[in-house]
Amino acid sequence: MSTLVEQTKRADYHKKWDAIAKDEVDKATEEEELDKKAAALALGTDAGPASAAEAADLETNKKLQDAKKTWERRRAEEAAQRLEIKGETGDVLVDAARLGKALVVDVVDCENAAVTFAADLKLVKVFIRGCADCRVVLEGALVTSFVEMAHCKGTTLLSKKTLHTVQCDLCDDCAVAWSSAAVFDAGAPDGPRVYSAACRRLAVDAGGGRTSHADNFDDAVPGAGVAADEQQFVTQLVGATLLTERVVQGTAKRLVGATQRELDAAGETPESLADEARADAEREKAAGNQAFASREYGQAAVHYTVALDRPFFGAGRPRAVLLSNRSACFLKLGDHDKALADAEAAAELDATYAKAHFRRGLALHALGRYRDALPCLGAARDLEPRNKQIADAIKFAEMR
C-alpha cells in the first residue's frame, strides 16, 4: 500500500497495528520441539534462561502470554459492543432496544434496504460494507463523527446531524449527503470532508445546491508514482464550492493528508516535505530499536513494519536493515518462517549486508535446515570475518 493511502486511512492504520501486535503475541505462545529449542538456545534465538539476559527474555515472553489473555478479553468485550446488520432487504430501524450495549454498527451485504439510526443513540462509529441500492440515514451524531463506506453500489448515506468525515473506498454510483446546508456547515472549519479512493461516480451533496460529482479513476494523475486505484481524493467546501482534489501527501503532522493547493498556501516545498517524511520514517525505526532493546519484540516488529511502509525505506541498504531488524524480532518471538522471509528479502536487497545473511542462517538453523544454514553463515563471515557471534554460530551449525 502506498504511503498516501496508508496515511489517509487512520482507522486502517490502527487496525493494521492491532493485527500485527496480536499476531506476534499469539506466536510467542508456541512451543518449539526439543531439538530445535536446544539449537536455538545455543544460537541465542531462544528465550531459555542460559544467562541473565536470556532469563529476561523468558520473562518477556511470559508477559506476552499475559498480554494475549488481556487481548482476548478485550476482543470479547469489543465483540459485545458491536452490532452487525447483515443481509437486510427492507426497512430497518436501529433504536436503543436494537442497539443494546453496542457502540459500533456494521451494515453489511444489505440490498434495497433503508437503514435508519435513531437520534438518541450513543454510537461511536458506523461501517457500511458490500451494500447495494441502500439508503443509510443518521438521525443523530456519532461520537467520532466518522463513517466508512466500502465495496458499495448505488448506496446513499444521509446525515441529519454534524458529520465531519466520511471515507469512501471502492464504491460505484454512491452518494454522501447532508440534510441541509446548515447541518453541513456546522462541521466547519475542520470539516466536513469526504475522502475517497477507487470510487466511480461519487456524488456529494452539502445542501443549498452545493453538489459535487467525481470519478477517482477519471481524476487520477498518470505518472504520479501511485496506481490509479490507490490515489486518494478529498471533497470539501472551498469558498462556496465543493471541490474534489487529489491528496498529494500525508505525514505524521497531517494524518488525513493534504492537497497541493493547501501545501502551496502553507508555503510547503518538496524539500520540506521530504525532510518531514524522512524524519517521520526515522522516528518509527528508532522506536523499533528502543522496543527491541527493551525486549519488547512484538512492539518492535510493529514499528519496523510501519517504517517499511515509508518511501524513505523503500529500497537498498535502508530497507535491508529494517527487514533484518524485523527478522531478529521474529527469531526472538519464535516465528522462524517469517524471520527467514525477512532475512532473505534483506539479502536480496543488499548482498553486502552481513546481518541479512547471518539472520538468514539463524532462521534456517532454527527451522532444522542445518545444511542450508551453513552457506548463509559463511557469507556473513566473509563479509565480517572478525565477528565472533558469526563464528560461534558456524561452529555450532557444523556440529549438527
Short mmCIF file of C-alpha atoms in Angstrom, two decimals, residues 99-239:
data_model
loop_
_atom_site.label_atom_id
_atom_site.label_comp_id
_atom_site.label_asym_id
_atom_site.label_seq_id
_atom_site.Cartn_x
_atom_site.Cartn_y
_atom_site.Cartn_z
CA LEU A 99 -28.51 -1.35 19.62
CA GLY A 100 -28.29 -2.67 23.17
CA LYS A 101 -24.78 -2.17 24.56
CA ALA A 102 -23.19 -1.93 21.13
CA LEU A 103 -21.17 1.17 20.28
CA VAL A 104 -20.20 0.29 16.72
CA VAL A 105 -22.52 -0.88 13.94
CA ASP A 106 -21.61 -2.75 10.76
CA VAL A 107 -24.15 -2.53 7.93
CA VAL A 108 -23.06 -5.42 5.72
CA ASP A 109 -24.27 -7.01 2.47
CA CYS A 110 -27.70 -5.38 2.51
CA GLU A 111 -29.69 -4.88 -0.69
CA ASN A 112 -32.57 -2.48 -1.37
CA ALA A 113 -32.66 -1.71 2.35
CA ALA A 114 -33.38 1.51 4.22
CA VAL A 115 -31.42 1.58 7.49
CA THR A 116 -32.22 4.41 9.87
CA PHE A 117 -30.28 5.18 13.05
CA ALA A 118 -32.43 6.86 15.69
CA ALA A 119 -31.42 10.25 17.05
CA ASP A 120 -30.97 9.27 20.70
CA LEU A 121 -28.22 6.68 20.26
CA LYS A 122 -24.80 6.71 21.87
CA LEU A 123 -22.99 5.46 18.82
CA VAL A 124 -19.26 5.66 18.16
CA LYS A 125 -18.95 4.68 14.51
CA VAL A 126 -20.78 3.17 11.54
CA PHE A 127 -19.30 0.95 8.84
CA ILE A 128 -21.17 0.33 5.58
CA ARG A 129 -19.76 -2.53 3.51
CA GLY A 130 -20.85 -4.51 0.48
CA CYS A 131 -24.29 -2.90 0.25
CA ALA A 132 -26.27 -2.38 -2.96
CA ASP A 133 -29.05 0.12 -3.65
CA CYS A 134 -29.40 1.01 0.02
CA ARG A 135 -30.10 4.17 1.97
CA VAL A 136 -28.50 4.73 5.38
CA VAL A 137 -29.81 7.65 7.43
CA LEU A 138 -28.14 9.09 10.52
CA GLU A 139 -30.73 10.94 12.61
CA GLY A 140 -28.17 11.66 15.34
CA ALA A 141 -24.47 12.46 15.66
CA LEU A 142 -21.67 9.93 16.09
CA VAL A 143 -19.08 10.20 18.83
CA THR A 144 -16.24 10.02 16.30
CA SER A 145 -18.19 11.91 13.62
CA PHE A 146 -16.76 9.37 11.17
CA VAL A 147 -18.37 6.87 8.77
CA GLU A 148 -16.63 4.37 6.48
CA MET A 149 -18.13 3.02 3.25
CA ALA A 150 -16.50 0.33 1.12
CA HIS A 151 -17.42 -2.01 -1.74
CA CYS A 152 -20.89 -0.50 -2.09
CA LYS A 153 -23.01 0.15 -5.18
CA GLY A 154 -25.85 2.60 -5.59
CA THR A 155 -25.90 3.35 -1.87
CA THR A 156 -26.62 6.71 -0.24
CA LEU A 157 -25.51 7.93 3.18
CA LEU A 158 -27.61 10.81 4.54
CA SER A 159 -26.63 12.66 7.71
CA LYS A 160 -29.12 14.85 9.56
CA LYS A 161 -26.59 15.90 12.18
CA THR A 162 -22.98 17.05 12.11
CA LEU A 163 -20.72 14.52 10.40
CA HIS A 164 -17.12 15.59 9.91
CA THR A 165 -15.53 12.77 7.93
CA VAL A 166 -16.57 10.05 5.52
CA GLN A 167 -14.10 7.57 3.99
CA CYS A 168 -15.46 6.02 0.81
CA ASP A 169 -13.43 3.33 -0.96
CA LEU A 170 -14.09 1.02 -3.91
CA CYS A 171 -17.66 2.21 -4.37
CA ASP A 172 -19.71 2.72 -7.54
CA ASP A 173 -22.60 5.15 -8.03
CA CYS A 174 -22.78 6.07 -4.34
CA ALA A 175 -23.67 9.35 -2.64
CA VAL A 176 -22.90 11.14 0.61
CA ALA A 177 -25.33 13.87 1.60
CA TRP A 178 -26.18 16.22 4.44
CA SER A 179 -29.82 17.10 5.03
CA SER A 180 -29.26 20.86 4.74
CA ALA A 181 -26.59 23.48 4.25
CA ALA A 182 -26.85 24.38 7.95
CA VAL A 183 -26.13 20.80 9.01
CA PHE A 184 -23.13 20.60 6.68
CA ASP A 185 -21.74 24.00 7.70
CA ALA A 186 -21.95 23.05 11.39
CA GLY A 187 -18.91 20.86 10.76
CA ALA A 188 -16.69 23.80 9.82
CA PRO A 189 -13.86 24.69 10.00
CA ASP A 190 -12.34 21.20 10.34
CA GLY A 191 -14.85 19.56 8.04
CA PRO A 192 -16.86 18.07 6.65
CA ARG A 193 -14.64 16.12 4.28
CA VAL A 194 -15.29 13.09 2.10
CA TYR A 195 -12.16 11.06 1.36
CA SER A 196 -12.34 8.60 -1.49
CA ALA A 197 -10.24 6.09 -3.40
CA ALA A 198 -11.11 3.86 -6.36
CA CYS A 199 -14.67 5.20 -6.48
CA ARG A 200 -16.73 5.54 -9.64
CA ARG A 201 -19.31 8.32 -9.94
CA LEU A 202 -19.32 9.52 -6.33
CA ALA A 203 -21.81 12.29 -5.53
CA VAL A 204 -21.53 14.64 -2.56
CA ASP A 205 -24.36 16.98 -1.54
CA ALA A 206 -23.59 19.71 1.01
CA GLY A 207 -27.07 21.22 0.86
CA GLY A 208 -28.04 24.58 -0.54
CA GLY A 209 -27.40 23.44 -4.10
CA ARG A 210 -23.74 22.70 -3.39
CA THR A 211 -23.02 19.39 -5.06
CA SER A 212 -20.05 17.55 -6.46
CA HIS A 213 -19.70 14.56 -8.78
CA ALA A 214 -16.34 12.86 -9.00
CA ASP A 215 -14.78 9.76 -10.51
CA ASN A 216 -11.49 8.80 -8.91
CA PHE A 217 -10.30 6.90 -11.95
CA ASP A 218 -11.05 9.77 -14.34
CA ASP A 219 -9.39 12.22 -11.95
CA ALA A 220 -6.30 10.06 -11.31
CA VAL A 221 -2.99 11.62 -12.33
CA PRO A 222 -0.82 9.46 -14.63
CA GLY A 223 2.83 9.24 -13.69
CA ALA A 224 2.19 10.28 -10.10
CA GLY A 225 4.04 7.24 -8.78
CA VAL A 226 0.79 5.87 -7.34
CA ALA A 227 -1.58 3.49 -9.14
CA ALA A 228 -4.94 4.96 -10.15
CA ASP A 229 -6.83 2.73 -7.72
CA GLU A 230 -4.61 3.86 -4.85
CA GLN A 231 -4.77 7.61 -5.40
CA GLN A 232 -6.70 9.36 -2.65
CA PHE A 233 -9.06 12.29 -3.14
CA VAL A 234 -10.85 14.65 -0.79
CA THR A 235 -14.07 16.55 -1.42
CA GLN A 236 -14.56 19.63 0.75
CA LEU A 237 -16.02 23.11 0.67
CA VAL A 238 -13.58 25.69 -0.69
CA GLY A 239 -15.19 29.09 -0.56
#
